[in-house]
Coordinates of N, CA and C in Angstrom, one line a residue:
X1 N 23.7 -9.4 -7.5 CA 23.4 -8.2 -6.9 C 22.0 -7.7 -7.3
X2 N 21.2 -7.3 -6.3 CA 19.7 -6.6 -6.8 C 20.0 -5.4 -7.4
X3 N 19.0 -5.0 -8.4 CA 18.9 -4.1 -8.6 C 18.3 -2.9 -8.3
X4 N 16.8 -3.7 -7.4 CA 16.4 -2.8 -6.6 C 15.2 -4.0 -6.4
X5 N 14.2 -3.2 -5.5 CA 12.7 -3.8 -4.3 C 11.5 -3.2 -4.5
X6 N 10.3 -3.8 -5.1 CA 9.5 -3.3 -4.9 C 8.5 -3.9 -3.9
X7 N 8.0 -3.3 -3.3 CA 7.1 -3.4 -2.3 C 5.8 -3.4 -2.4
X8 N 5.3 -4.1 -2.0 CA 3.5 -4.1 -2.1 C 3.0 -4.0 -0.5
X9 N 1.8 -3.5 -0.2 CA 1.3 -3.6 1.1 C -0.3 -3.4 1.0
X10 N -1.0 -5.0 1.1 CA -2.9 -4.8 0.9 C -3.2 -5.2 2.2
X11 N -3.8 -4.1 2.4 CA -4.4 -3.7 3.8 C -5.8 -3.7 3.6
X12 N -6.5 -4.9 4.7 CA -8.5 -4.9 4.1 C -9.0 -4.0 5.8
X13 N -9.8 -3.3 4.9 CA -11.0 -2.7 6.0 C -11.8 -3.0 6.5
X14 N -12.2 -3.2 7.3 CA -14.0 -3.0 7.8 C -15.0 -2.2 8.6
X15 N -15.8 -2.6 8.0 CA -17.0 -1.1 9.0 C -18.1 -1.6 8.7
X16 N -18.1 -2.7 9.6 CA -19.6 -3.2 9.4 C -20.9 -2.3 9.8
X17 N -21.0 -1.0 10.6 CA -21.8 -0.4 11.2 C -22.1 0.4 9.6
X18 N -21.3 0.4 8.4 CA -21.4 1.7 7.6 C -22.8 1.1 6.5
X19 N -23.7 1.6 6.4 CA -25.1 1.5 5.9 C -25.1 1.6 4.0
X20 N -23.8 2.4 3.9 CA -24.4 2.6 2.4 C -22.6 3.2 1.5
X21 N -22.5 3.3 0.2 CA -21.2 3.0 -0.2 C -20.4 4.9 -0.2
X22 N -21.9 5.5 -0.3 CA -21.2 6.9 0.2 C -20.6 7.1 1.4
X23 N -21.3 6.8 2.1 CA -20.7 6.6 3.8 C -19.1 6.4 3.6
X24 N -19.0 4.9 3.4 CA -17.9 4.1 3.1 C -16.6 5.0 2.1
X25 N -17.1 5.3 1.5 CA -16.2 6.2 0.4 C -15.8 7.5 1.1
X26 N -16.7 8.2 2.0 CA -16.3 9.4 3.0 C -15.2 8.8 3.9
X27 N -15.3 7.7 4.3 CA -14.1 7.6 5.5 C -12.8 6.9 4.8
X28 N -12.9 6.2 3.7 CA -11.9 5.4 2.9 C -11.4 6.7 2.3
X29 N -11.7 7.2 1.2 CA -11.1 7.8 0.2 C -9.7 9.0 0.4
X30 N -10.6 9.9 2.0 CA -9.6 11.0 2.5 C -8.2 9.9 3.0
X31 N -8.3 9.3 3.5 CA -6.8 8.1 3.9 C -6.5 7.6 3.0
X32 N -6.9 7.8 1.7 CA -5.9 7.0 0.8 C -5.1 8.3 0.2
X33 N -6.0 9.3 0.0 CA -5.5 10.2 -0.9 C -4.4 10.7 0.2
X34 N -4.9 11.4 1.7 CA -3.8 12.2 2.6 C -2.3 10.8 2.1
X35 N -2.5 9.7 2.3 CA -1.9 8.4 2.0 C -0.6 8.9 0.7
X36 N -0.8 9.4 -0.4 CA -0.2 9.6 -0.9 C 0.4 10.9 -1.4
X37 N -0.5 11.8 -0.4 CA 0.5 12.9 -0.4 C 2.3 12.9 0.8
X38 N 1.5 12.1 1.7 CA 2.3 11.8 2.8 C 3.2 11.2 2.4
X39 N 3.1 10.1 1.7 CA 4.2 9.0 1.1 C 4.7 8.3 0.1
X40 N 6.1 8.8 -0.5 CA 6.7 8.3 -1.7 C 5.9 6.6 -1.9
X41 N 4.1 6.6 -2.8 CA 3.8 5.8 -3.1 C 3.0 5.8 -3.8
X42 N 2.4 4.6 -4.3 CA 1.5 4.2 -5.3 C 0.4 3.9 -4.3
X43 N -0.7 4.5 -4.4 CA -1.9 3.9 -3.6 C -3.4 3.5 -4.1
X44 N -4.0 2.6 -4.4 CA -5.1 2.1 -4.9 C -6.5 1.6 -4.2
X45 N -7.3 1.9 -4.5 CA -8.4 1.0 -3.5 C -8.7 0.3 -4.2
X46 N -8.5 -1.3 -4.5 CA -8.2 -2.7 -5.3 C -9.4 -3.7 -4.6
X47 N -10.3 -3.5 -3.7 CA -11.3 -4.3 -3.9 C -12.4 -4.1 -2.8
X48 N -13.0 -4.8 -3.2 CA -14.7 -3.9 -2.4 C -15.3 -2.7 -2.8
X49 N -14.8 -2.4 -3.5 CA -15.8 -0.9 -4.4 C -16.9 -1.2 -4.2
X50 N -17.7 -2.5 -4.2 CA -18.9 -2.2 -4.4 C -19.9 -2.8 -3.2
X51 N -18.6 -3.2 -1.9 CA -19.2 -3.6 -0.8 C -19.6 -2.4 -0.1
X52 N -20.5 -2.3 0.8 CA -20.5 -1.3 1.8 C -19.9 -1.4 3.5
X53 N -19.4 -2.4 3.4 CA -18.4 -2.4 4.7 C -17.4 -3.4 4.8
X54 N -16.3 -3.1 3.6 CA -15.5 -3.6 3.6 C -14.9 -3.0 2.1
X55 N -13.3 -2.7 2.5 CA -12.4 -2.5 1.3 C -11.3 -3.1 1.0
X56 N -10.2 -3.3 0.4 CA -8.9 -3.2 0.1 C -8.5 -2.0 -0.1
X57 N -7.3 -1.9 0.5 CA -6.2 -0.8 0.0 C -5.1 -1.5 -0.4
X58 N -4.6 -1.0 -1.7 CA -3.0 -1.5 -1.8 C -2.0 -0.3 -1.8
X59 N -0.9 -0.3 -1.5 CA 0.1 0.2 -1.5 C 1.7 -0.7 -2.2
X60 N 2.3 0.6 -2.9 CA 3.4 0.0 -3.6 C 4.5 1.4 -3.8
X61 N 5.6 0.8 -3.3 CA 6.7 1.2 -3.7 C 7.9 0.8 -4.3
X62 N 8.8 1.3 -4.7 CA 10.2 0.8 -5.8 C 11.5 1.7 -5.4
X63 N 12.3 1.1 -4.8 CA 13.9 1.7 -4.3 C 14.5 0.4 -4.8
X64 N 16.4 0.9 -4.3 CA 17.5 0.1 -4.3 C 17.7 0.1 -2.9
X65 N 17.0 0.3 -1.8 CA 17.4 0.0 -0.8 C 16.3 -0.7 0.4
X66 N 16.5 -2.3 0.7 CA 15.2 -3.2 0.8 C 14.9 -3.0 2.3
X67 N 15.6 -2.1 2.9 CA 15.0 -1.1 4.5 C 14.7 -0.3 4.4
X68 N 14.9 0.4 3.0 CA 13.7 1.7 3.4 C 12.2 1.2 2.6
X69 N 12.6 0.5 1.7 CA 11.0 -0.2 1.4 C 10.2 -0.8 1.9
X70 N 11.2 -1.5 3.4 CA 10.8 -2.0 4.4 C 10.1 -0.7 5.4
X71 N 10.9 0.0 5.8 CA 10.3 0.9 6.7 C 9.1 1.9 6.1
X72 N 9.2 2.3 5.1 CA 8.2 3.2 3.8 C 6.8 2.1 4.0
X73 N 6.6 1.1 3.6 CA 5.6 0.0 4.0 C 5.0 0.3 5.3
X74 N 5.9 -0.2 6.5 CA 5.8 -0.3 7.8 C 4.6 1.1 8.5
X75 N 5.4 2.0 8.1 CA 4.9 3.6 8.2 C 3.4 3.7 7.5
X76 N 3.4 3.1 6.2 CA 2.1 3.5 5.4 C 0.9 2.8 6.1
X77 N 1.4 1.0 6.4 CA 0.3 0.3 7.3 C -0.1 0.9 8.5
X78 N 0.8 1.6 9.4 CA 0.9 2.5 10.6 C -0.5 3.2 10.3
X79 N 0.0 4.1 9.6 CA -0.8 5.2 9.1 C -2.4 4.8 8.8
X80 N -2.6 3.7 8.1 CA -3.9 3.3 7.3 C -4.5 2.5 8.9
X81 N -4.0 2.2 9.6 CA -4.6 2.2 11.0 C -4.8 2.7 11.6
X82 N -4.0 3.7 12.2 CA -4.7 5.1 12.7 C -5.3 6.7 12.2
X83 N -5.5 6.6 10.7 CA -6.5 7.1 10.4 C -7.8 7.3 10.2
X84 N -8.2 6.0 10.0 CA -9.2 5.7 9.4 C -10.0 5.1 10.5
X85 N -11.9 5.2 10.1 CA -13.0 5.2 11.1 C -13.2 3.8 10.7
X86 N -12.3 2.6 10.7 CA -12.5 1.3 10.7 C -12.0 0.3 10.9
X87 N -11.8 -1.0 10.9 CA -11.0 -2.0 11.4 C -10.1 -2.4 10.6
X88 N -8.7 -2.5 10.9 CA -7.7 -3.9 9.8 C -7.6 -4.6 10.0
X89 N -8.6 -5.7 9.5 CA -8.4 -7.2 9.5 C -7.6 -8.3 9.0
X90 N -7.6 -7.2 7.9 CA -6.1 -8.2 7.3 C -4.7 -7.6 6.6
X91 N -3.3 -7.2 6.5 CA -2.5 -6.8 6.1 C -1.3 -7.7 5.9
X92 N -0.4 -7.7 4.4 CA 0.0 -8.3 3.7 C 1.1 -7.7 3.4
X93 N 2.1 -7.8 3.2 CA 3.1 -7.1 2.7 C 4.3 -8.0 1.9
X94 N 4.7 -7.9 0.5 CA 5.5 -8.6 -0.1 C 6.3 -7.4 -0.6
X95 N 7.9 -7.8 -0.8 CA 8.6 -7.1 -0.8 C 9.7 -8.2 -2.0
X96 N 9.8 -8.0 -3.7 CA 10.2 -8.5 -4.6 C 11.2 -8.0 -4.6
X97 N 12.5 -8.7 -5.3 CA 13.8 -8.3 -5.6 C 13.7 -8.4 -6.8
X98 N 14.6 -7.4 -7.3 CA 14.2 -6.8 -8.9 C 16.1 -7.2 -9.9
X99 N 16.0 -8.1 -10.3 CA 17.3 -8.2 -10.8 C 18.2 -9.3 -10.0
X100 N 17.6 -10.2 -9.6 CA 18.5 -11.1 -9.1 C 19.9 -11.4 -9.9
X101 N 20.8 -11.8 -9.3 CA 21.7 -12.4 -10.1 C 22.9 -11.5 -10.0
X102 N 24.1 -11.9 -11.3 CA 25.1 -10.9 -11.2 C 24.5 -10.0 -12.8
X103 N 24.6 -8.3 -12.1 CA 24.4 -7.5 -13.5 C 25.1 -7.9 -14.8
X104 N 24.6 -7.2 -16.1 CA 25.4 -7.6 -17.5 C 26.7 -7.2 -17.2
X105 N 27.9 -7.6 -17.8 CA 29.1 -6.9 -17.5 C 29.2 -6.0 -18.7
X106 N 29.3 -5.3 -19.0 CA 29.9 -4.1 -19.6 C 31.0 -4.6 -20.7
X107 N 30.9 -4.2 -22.0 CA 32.0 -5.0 -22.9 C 32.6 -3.6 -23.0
X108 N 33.9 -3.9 -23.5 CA 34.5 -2.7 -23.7 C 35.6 -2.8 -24.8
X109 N 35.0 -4.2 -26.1 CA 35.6 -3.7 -27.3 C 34.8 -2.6 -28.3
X110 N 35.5 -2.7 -29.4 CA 35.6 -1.3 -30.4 C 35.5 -1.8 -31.3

């Protein structure tokens, strides 16, 4: 029996038109942060910091139930596509089971 799922979701951006890393940072940053007010998640910008037209975003969440971590994911990728003033080129989603196996059993001498 699982014990529960955590979910990852790295979503890459592009904007090859964007000239400079302020730019880049104006249209990335507001969609990650609205990102996590919106959604029971963990949200990070995990690579390209120092490109100017192109990012990672990752996204992560942790339940016992492996459809709504499914659907919580689904919804966040949704979102990081139709917010943002750029392309998704690439999106990734792995979804780990946490406790495989049968739980400890419970002793119940004295």
């Amino acid at each position: 029996m699982a014990l529960g799922y955590v979910g990852v979701l790295t979503v890459r951006v592009e904007m090859p038109w964007v000239s400079n890393l302020k730019e880049k940072r104006a249209i990335v940053r507001p969609v990650v942060e609205r990102l996590k007010v919106r959604f029971p998640l963990t949200v990070a910008r995990l690579d390209g910091l120092d490109a100017h037209d192109w990012e990672v975003i990752g996204v992560a969440t942790l339940s016992n139930d492996y459809g709504w971590v499914e659907e919580t994911l689904r919804m966040a990728a949704d979102y990081i596509a139709a917010e943002g003033e750029y392309r998704v080129t690439e999106e990734s989603v792995e979804i780990t089971v946490l406790g495989e196996g049968d739980a400890p059993e419970d002793d119940d001498e004295e």
